[in-house]
PDB file of C-alpha atoms in Angstrom:
ATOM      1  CA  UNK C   1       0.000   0.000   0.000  1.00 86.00           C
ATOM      2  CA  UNK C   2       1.274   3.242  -0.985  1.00 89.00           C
ATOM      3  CA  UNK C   3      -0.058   7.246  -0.149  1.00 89.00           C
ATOM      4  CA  UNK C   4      -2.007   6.705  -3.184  1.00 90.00           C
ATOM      5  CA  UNK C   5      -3.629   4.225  -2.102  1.00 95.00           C
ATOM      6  CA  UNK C   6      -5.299   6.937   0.446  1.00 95.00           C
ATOM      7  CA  UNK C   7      -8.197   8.088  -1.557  1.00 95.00           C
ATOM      8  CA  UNK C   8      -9.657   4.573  -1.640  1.00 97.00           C
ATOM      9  CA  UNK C   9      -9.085   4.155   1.953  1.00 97.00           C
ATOM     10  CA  UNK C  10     -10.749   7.326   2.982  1.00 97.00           C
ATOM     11  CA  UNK C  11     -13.968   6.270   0.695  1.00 98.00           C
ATOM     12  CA  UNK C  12     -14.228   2.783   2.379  1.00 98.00           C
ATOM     13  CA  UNK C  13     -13.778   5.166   5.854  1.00 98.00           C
ATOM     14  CA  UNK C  14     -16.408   7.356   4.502  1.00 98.00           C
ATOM     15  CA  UNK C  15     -18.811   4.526   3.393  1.00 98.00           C
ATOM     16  CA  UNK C  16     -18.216   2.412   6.387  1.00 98.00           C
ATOM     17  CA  UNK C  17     -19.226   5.429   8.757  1.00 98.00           C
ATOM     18  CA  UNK C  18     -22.325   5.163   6.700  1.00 98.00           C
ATOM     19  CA  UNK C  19     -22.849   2.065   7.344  1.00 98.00           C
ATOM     20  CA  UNK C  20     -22.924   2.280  11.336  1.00 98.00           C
ATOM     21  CA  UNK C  21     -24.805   5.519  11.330  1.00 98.00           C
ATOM     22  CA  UNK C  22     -27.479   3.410   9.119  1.00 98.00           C
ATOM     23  CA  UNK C  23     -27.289   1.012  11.538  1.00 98.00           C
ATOM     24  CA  UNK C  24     -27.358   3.058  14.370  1.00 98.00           C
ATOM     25  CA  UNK C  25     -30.526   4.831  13.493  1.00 98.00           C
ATOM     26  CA  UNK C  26     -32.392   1.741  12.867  1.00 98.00           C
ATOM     27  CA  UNK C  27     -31.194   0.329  16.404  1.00 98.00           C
ATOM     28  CA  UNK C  28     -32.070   3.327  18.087  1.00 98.00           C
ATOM     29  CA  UNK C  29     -35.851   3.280  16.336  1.00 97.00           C
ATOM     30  CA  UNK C  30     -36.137  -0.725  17.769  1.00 98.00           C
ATOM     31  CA  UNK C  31     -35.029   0.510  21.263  1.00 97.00           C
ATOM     32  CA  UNK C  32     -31.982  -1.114  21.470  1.00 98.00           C
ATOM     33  CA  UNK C  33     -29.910   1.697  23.331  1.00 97.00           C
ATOM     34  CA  UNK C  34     -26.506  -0.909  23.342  1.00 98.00           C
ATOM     35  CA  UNK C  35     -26.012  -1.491  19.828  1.00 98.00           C
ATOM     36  CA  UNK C  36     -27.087   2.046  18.937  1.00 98.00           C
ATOM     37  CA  UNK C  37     -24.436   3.246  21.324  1.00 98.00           C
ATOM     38  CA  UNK C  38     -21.922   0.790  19.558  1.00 98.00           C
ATOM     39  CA  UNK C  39     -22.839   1.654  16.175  1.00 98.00           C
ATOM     40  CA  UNK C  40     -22.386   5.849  16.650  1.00 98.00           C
ATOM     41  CA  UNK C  41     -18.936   5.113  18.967  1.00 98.00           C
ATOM     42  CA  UNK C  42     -18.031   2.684  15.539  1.00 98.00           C
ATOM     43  CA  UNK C  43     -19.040   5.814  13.351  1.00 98.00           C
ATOM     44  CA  UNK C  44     -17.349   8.248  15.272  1.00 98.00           C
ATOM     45  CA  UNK C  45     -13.814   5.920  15.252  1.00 98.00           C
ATOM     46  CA  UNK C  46     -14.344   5.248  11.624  1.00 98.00           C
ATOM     47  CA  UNK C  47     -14.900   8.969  11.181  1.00 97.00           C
ATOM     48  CA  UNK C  48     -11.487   9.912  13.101  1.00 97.00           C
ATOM     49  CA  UNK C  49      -9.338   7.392  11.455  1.00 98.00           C
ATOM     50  CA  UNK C  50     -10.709   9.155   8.341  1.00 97.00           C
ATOM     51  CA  UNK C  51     -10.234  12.362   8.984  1.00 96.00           C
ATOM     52  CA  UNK C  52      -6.365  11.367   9.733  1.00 96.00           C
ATOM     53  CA  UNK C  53      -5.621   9.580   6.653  1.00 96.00           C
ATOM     54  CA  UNK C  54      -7.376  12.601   4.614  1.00 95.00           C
ATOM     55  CA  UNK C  55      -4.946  14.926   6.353  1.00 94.00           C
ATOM     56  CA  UNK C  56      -2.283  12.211   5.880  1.00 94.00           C
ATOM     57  CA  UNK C  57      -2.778  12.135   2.225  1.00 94.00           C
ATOM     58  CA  UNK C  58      -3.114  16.173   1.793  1.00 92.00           C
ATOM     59  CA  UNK C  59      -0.354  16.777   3.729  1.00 94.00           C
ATOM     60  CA  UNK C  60       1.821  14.215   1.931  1.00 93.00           C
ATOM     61  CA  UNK C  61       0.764  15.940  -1.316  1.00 91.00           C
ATOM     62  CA  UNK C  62       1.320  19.295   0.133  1.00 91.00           C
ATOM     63  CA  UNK C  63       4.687  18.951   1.909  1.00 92.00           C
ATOM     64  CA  UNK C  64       6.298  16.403   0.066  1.00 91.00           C
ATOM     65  CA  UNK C  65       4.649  16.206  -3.597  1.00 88.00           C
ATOM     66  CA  UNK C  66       4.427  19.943  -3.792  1.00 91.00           C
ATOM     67  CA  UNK C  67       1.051  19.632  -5.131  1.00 89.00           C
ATOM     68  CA  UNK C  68      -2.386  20.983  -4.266  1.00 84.00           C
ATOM     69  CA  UNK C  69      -5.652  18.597  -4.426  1.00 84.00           C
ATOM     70  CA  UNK C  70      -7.050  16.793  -7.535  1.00 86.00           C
ATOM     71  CA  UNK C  71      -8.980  19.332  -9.473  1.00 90.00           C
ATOM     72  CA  UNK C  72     -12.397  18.368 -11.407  1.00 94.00           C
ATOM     73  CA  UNK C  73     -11.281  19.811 -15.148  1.00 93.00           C
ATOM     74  CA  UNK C  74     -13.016  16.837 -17.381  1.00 95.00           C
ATOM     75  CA  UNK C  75     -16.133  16.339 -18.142  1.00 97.00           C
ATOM     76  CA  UNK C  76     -16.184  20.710 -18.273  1.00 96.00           C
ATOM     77  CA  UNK C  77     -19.935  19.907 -17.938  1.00 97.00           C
ATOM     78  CA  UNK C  78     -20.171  18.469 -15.038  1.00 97.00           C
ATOM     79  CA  UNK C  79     -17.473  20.464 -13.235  1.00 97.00           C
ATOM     80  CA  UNK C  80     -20.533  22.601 -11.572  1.00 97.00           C
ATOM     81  CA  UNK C  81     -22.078  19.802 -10.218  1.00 97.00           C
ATOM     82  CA  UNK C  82     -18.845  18.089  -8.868  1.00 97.00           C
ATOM     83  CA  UNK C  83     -18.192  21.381  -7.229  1.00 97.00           C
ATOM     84  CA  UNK C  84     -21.449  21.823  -5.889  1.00 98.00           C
ATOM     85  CA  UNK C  85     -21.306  18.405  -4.494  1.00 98.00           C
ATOM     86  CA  UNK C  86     -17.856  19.470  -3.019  1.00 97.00           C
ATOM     87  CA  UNK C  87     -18.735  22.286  -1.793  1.00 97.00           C
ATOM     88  CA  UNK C  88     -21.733  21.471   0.367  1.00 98.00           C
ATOM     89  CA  UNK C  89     -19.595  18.263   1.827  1.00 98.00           C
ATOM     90  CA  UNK C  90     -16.609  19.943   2.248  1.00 96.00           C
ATOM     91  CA  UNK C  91     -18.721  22.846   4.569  1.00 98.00           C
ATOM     92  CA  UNK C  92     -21.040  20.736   6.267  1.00 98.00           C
ATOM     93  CA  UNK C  93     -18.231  18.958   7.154  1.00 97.00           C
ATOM     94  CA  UNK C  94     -16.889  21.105   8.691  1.00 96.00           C
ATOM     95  CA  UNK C  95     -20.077  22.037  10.896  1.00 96.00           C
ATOM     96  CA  UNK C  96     -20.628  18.487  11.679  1.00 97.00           C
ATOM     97  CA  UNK C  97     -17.353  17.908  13.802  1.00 97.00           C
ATOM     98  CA  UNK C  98     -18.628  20.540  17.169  1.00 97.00           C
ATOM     99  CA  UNK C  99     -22.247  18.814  16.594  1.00 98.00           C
ATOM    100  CA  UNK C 100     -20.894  14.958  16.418  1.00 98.00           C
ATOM    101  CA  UNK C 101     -19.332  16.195  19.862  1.00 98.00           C
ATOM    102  CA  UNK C 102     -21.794  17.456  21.580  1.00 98.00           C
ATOM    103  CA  UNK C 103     -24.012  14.941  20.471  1.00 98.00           C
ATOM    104  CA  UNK C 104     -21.981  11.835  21.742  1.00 98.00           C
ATOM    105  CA  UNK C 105     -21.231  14.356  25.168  1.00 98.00           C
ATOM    106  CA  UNK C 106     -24.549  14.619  25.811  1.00 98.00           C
ATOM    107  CA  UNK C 107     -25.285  10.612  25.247  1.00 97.00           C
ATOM    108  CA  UNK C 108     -22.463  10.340  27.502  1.00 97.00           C
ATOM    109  CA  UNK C 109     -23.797  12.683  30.262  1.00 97.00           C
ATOM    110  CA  UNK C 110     -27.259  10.603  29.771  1.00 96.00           C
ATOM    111  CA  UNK C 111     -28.711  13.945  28.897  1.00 98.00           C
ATOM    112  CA  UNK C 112     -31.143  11.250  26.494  1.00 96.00           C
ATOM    113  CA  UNK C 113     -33.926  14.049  25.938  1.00 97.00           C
ATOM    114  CA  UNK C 114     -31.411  17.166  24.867  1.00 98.00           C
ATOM    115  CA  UNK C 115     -29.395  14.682  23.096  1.00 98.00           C
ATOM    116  CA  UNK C 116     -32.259  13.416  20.939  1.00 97.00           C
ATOM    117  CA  UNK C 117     -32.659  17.216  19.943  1.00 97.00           C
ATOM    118  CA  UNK C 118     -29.328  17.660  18.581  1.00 98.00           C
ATOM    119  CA  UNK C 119     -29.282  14.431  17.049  1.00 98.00           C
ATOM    120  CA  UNK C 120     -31.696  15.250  14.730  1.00 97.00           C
ATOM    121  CA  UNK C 121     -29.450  17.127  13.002  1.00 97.00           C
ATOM    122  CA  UNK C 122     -26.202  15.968  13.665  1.00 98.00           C
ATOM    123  CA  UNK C 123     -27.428  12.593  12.032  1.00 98.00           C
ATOM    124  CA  UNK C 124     -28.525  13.377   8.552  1.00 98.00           C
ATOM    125  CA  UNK C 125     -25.688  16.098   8.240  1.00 98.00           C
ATOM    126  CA  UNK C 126     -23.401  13.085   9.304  1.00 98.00           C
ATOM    127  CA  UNK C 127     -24.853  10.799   6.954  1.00 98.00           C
ATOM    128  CA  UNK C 128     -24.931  13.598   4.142  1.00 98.00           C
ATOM    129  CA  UNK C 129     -20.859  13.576   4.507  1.00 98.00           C
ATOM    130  CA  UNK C 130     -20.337  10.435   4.684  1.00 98.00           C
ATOM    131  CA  UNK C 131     -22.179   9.141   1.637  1.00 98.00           C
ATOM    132  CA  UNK C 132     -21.227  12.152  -0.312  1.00 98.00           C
ATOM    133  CA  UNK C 133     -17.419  11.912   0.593  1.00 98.00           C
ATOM    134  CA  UNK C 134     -17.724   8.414  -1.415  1.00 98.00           C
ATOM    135  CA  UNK C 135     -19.906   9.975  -4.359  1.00 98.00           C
ATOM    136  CA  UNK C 136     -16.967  12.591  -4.688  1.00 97.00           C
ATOM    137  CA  UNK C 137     -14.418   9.588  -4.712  1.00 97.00           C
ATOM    138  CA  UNK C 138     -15.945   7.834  -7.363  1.00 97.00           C
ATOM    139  CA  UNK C 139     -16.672  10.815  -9.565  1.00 97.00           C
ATOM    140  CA  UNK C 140     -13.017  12.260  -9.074  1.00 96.00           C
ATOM    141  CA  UNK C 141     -11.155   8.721  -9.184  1.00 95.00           C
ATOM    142  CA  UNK C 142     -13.338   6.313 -10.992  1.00 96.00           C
ATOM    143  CA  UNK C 143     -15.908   7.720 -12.963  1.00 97.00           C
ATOM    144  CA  UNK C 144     -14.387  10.987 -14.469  1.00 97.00           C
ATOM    145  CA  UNK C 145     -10.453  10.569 -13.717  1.00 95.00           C
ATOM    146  CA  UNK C 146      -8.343  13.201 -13.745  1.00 90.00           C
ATOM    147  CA  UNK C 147      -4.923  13.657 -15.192  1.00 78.00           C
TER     148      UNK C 147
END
């Protein structure tokens, strides 16, 4: 495995976090308070090993490669799209992070009812970057490569 080998890591990250959040919610809605608690400490790893490979990988490029990020130049059609999709993941997650926090504080300080509050928006936003950080994998890697 090499640093390029990164991108496809972080996706699998990405949709794996997806996966226990999915998972989460639907133990949560079937009462079961354990595995729900599992699957959103699972997410939250999954999501923290990601976000140190992606800065792994950037800063790799950056330091060592002396090169910025990939940039979406081909199809010039759907470059607004891909960007649109990049933007909205790239700043919601960056919002997410101080709401994932306080969410999982809040479980921890079995403050259920405030908790639940939050969570209803810390959980689709969390699911919205995790799902969409493997869309913009695909497009930039697999679908529409970029030289």
């Amino acid at each position: 495995m090499s640093i390029h080998d990164l991108p496809a890591v972080n996706a699998t990250l990405n949709a794996l976090s997806a996966v226990f959040l999915a998972a989460g919610f639907v133990f949560i809605k079937r009462g079961n308070k354990i595995a729900h608690r599992n699957c959103m400490i699972s997410a939250f790893a999954t999501s923290v090993v990601f976000l140190l490979c992606y800065l792994t990988y950037h800063g790799y490029l950056a330091v060592v490669l002396h090169k910025g990020p990939t940039r979406f130049l081909n199809p010039a059609w759907f470059r607004p799209i891909y960007l649109t999709l990049l933007g909205t993941h790239t700043i919601l997650a960056i919002v997410i992070v101080p709401l994932i926090l306080r969410t999982l504080w809040l479980a921890k300080k079995e403050q259920f009812e405030t908790h639940k509050r939050i969570a209803r928006w810390t959980w689709p936003l969390w699911m919205y970057v995790s799902v969409t950080g493997v869309i913009v994998y695909f497009l930039l890697y697999q679908i529409f490569p970029q030289s």
